[in-house]
PDB file of C-alpha atoms in Angstrom:
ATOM      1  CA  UNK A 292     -11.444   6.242   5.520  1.00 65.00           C
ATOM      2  CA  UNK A 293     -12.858   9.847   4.497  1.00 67.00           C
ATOM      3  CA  UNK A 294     -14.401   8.605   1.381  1.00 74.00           C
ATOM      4  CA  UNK A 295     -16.199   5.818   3.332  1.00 76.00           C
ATOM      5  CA  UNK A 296     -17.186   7.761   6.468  1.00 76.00           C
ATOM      6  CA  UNK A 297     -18.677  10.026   4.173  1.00 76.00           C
ATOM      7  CA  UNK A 298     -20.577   7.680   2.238  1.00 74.00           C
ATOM      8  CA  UNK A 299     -22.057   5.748   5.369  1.00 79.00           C
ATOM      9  CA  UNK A 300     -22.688   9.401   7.314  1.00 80.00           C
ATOM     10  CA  UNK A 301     -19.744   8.851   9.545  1.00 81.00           C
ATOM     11  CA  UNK A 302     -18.665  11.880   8.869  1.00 84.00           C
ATOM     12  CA  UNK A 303     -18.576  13.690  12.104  1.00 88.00           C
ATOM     13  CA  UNK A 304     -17.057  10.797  13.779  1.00 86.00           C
ATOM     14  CA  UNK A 305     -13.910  10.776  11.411  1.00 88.00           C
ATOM     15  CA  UNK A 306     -13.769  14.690  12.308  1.00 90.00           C
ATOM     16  CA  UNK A 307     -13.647  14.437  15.624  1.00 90.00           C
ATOM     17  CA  UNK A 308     -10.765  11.312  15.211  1.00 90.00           C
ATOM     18  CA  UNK A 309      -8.712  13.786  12.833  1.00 91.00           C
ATOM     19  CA  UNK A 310      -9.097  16.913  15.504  1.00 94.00           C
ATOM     20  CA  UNK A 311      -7.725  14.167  18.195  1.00 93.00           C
ATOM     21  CA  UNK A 312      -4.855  13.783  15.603  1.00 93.00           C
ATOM     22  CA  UNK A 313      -3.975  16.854  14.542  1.00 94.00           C
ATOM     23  CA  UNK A 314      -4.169  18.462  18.497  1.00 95.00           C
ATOM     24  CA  UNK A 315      -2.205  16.002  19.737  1.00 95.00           C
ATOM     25  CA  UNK A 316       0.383  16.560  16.644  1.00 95.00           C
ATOM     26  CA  UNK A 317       0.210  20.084  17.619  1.00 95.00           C
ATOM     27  CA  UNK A 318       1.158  19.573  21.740  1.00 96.00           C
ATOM     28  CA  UNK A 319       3.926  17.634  20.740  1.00 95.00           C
ATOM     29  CA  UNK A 320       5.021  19.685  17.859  1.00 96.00           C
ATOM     30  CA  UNK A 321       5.253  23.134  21.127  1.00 96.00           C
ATOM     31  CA  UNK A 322       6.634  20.432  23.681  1.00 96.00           C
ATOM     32  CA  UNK A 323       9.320  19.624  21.203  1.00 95.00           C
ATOM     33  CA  UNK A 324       9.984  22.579  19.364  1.00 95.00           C
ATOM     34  CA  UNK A 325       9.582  25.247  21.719  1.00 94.00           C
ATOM     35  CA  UNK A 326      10.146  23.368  25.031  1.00 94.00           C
ATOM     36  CA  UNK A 327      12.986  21.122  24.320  1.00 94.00           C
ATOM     37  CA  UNK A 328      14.338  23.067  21.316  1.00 94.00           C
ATOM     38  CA  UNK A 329      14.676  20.246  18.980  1.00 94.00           C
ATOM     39  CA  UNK A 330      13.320  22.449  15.739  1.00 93.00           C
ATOM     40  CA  UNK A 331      12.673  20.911  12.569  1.00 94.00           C
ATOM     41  CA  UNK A 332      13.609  17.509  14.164  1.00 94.00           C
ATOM     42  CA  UNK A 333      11.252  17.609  16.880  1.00 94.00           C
ATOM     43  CA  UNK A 334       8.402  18.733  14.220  1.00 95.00           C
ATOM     44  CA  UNK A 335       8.767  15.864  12.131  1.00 95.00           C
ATOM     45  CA  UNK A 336       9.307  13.132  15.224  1.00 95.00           C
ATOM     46  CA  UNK A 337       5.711  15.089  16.398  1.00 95.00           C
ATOM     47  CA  UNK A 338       3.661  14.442  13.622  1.00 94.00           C
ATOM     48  CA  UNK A 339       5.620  10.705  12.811  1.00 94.00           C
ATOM     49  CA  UNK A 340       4.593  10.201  16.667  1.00 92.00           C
ATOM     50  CA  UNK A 341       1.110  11.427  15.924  1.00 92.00           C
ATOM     51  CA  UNK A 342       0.240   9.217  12.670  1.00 91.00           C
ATOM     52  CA  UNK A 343       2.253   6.194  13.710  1.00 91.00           C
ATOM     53  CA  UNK A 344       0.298   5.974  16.882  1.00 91.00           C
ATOM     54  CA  UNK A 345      -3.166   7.247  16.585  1.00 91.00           C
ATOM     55  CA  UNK A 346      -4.075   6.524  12.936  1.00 87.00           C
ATOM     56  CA  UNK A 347      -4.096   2.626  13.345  1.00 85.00           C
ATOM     57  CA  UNK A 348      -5.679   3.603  17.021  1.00 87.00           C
ATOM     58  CA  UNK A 349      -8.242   5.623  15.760  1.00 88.00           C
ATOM     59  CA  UNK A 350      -8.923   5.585  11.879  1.00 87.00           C
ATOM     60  CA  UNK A 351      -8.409   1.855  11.477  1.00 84.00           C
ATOM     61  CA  UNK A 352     -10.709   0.598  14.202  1.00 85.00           C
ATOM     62  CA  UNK A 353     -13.253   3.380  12.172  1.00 85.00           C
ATOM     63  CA  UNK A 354     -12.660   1.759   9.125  1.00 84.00           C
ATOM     64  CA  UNK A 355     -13.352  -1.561  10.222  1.00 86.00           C
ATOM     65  CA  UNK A 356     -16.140  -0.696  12.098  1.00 85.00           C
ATOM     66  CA  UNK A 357     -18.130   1.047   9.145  1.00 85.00           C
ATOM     67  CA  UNK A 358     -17.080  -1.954   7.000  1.00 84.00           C
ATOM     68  CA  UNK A 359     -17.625  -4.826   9.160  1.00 87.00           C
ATOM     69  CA  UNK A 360     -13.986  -5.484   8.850  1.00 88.00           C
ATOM     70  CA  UNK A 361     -11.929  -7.541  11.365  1.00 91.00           C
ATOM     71  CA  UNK A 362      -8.294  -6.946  11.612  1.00 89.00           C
ATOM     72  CA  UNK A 363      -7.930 -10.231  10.585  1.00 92.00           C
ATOM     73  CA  UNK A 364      -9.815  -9.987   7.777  1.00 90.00           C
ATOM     74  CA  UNK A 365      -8.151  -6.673   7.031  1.00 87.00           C
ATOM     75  CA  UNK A 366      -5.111  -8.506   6.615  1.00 90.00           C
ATOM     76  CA  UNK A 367      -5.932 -11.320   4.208  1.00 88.00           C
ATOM     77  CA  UNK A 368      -7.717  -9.079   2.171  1.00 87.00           C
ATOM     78  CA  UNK A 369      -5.552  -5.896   2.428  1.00 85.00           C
ATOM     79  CA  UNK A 370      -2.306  -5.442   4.401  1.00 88.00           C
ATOM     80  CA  UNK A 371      -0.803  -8.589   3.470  1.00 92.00           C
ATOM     81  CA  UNK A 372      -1.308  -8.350  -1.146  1.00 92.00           C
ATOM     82  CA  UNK A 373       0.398  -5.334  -0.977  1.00 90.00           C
ATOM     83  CA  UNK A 374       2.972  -6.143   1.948  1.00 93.00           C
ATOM     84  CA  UNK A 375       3.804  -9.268   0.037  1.00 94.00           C
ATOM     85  CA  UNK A 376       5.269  -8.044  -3.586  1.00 94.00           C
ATOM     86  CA  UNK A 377       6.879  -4.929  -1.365  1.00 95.00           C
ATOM     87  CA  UNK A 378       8.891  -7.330   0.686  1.00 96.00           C
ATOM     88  CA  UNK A 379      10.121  -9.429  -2.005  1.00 95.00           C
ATOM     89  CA  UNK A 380      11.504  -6.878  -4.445  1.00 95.00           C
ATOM     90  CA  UNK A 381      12.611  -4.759  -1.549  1.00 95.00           C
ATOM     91  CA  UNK A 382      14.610  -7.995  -0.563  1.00 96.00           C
ATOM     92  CA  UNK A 383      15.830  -7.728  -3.811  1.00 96.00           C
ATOM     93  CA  UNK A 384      16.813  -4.541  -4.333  1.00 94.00           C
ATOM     94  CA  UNK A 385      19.152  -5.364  -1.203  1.00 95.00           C
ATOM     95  CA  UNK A 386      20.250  -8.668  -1.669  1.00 95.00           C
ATOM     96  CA  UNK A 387      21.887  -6.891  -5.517  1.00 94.00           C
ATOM     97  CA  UNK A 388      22.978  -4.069  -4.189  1.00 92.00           C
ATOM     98  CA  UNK A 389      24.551  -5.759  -0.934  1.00 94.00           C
ATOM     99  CA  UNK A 390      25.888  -8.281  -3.236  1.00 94.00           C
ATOM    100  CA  UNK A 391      27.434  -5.936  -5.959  1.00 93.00           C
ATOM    101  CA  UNK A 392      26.964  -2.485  -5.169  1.00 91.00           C
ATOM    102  CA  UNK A 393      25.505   0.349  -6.998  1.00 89.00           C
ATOM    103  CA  UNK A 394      28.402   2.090  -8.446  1.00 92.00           C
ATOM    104  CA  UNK A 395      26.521   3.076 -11.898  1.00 94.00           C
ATOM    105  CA  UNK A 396      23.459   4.275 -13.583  1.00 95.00           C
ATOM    106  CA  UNK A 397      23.070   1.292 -15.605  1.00 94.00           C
ATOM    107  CA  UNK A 398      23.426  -0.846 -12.109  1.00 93.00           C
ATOM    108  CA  UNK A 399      20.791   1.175 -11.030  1.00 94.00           C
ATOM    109  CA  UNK A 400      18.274   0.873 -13.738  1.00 95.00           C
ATOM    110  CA  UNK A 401      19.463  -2.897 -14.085  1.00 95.00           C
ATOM    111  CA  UNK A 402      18.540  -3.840 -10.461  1.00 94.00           C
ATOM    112  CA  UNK A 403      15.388  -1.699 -10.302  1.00 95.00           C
ATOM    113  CA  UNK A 404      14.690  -3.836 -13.297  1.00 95.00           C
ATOM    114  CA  UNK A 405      14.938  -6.739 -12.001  1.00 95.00           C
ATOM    115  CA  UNK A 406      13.690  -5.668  -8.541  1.00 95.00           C
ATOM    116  CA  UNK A 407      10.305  -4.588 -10.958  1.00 94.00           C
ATOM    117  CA  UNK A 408       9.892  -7.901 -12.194  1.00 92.00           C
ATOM    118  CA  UNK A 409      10.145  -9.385  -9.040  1.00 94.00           C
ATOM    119  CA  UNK A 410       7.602  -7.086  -7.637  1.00 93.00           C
ATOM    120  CA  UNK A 411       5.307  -7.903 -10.860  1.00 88.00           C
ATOM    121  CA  UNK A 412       5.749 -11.249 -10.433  1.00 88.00           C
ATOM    122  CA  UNK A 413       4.769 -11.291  -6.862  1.00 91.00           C
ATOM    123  CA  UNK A 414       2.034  -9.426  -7.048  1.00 88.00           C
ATOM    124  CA  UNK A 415       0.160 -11.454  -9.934  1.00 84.00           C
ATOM    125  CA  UNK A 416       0.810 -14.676  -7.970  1.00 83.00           C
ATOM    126  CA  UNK A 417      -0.184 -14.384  -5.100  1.00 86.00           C
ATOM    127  CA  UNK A 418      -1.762 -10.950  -4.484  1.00 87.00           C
ATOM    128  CA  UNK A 419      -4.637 -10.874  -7.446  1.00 84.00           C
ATOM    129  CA  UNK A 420      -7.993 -11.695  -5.781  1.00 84.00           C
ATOM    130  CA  UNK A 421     -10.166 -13.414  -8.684  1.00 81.00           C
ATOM    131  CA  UNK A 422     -12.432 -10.389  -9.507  1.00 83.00           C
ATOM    132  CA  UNK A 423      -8.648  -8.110 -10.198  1.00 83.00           C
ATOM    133  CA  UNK A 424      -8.129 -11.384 -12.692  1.00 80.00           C
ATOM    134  CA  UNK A 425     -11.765 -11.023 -14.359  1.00 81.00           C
ATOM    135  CA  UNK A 426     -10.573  -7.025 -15.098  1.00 84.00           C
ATOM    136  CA  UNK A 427      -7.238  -7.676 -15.896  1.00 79.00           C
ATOM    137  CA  UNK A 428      -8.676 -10.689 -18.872  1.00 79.00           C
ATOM    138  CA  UNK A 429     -11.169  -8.008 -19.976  1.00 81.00           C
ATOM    139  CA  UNK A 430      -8.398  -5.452 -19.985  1.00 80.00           C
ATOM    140  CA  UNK A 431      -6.353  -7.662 -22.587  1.00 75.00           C
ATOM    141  CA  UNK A 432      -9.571  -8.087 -24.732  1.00 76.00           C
ATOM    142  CA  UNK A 433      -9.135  -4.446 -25.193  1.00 79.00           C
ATOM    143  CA  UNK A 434      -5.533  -3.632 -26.501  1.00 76.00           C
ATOM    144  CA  UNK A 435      -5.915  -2.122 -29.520  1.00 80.00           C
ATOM    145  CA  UNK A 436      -3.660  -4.083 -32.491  1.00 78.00           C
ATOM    146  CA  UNK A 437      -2.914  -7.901 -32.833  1.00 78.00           C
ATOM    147  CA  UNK A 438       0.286  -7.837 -32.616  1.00 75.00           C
ATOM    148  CA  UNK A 439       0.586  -5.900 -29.382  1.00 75.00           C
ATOM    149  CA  UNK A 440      -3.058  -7.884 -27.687  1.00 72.00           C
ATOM    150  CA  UNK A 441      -0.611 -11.213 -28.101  1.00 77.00           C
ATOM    151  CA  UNK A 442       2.120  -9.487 -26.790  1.00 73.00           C
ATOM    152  CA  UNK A 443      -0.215  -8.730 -23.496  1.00 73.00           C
ATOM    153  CA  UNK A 444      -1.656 -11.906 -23.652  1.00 71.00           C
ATOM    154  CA  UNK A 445       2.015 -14.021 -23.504  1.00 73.00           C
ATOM    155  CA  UNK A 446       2.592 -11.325 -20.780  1.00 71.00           C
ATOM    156  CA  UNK A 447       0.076 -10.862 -18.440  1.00 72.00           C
ATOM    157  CA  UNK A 448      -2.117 -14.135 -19.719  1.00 71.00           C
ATOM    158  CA  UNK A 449      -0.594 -16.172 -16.991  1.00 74.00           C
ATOM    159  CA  UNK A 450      -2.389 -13.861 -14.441  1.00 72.00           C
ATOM    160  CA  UNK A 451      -5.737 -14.126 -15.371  1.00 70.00           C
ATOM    161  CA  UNK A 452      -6.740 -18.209 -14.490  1.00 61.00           C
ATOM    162  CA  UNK A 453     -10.121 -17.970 -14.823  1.00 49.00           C
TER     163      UNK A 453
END
């Protein structure tokens, strides 16, 4: 949101949302430290209070606004390609280690393997818009040796319906 506030001379708009932030992050950092004694805890419960409530309050609706984003929109186009492929291998990653537990190192690197894939495969399915297939086709036209361009071709080739 800086970057584009900047850019669209939002600038002092986005300051005044991250003061809001930061001084309410501060309040409840002194009401929880200080007041009810809670310490380190009640630092880091301030400032998880602080971003999980007033970023999507505040920042978002900025970021949409300068944009001409809807939520909606935001979504589709957003939120839900990178939600998607985290989901699934996370689902994964506890469905194996639920299943068979993770006991050693090479269970480990096995199921983050396949947890990898899964996430790969996700993500070139179904959260690729067409112009991140145009870059990733003109990407494999530029892998250096024959050998290893067919390699990324069999690969990633799939990926890139144009």
């Amino acid at each position: 949101t800086y970057i584009i506030a900047g850019v669209c001379g939002e600038i002092k708009e986005f300051s005044l949302r991250q003061f809001a932030i930061h001084s309410v992050n501060l309040a409840l950092t002194i009401l929880f430290v200080i007041a009810l004694g809670m310490g380190a805890v009640g630092s880091a419960a301030a400032t998880l209070g602080a971003v999980v409530l007033l970023e999507p309050l505040l920042m978002w609706r900025l970021g949409w606004r300068i944009v001409g984003a809807t939520p909606a929109s935001w979504w589709r186009e957003a939120a839900w390609p990178c939600l998607l492929p985290m989901i699934s291998s996370a689902t994964v990653c506890y469905a194996l280690k639920s299943g068979f537990g993770v006991e050693t190192w090479g269970k480990l690197l096995g199921f983050s393997a396949a947890a990898a894939v899964v996430f790969a495969l996700t993500a070139g399915r179904w959260s690729l818009r067409e112009q991140d297939r145009l870059d990733l086709c003109r990407l494999l036209d530029r892998v250096p040796g024959e050998m290893v361009r067919a390699l990324a071709r069999r690969v990633l080739g799939p990926f890139c319906r144009i």
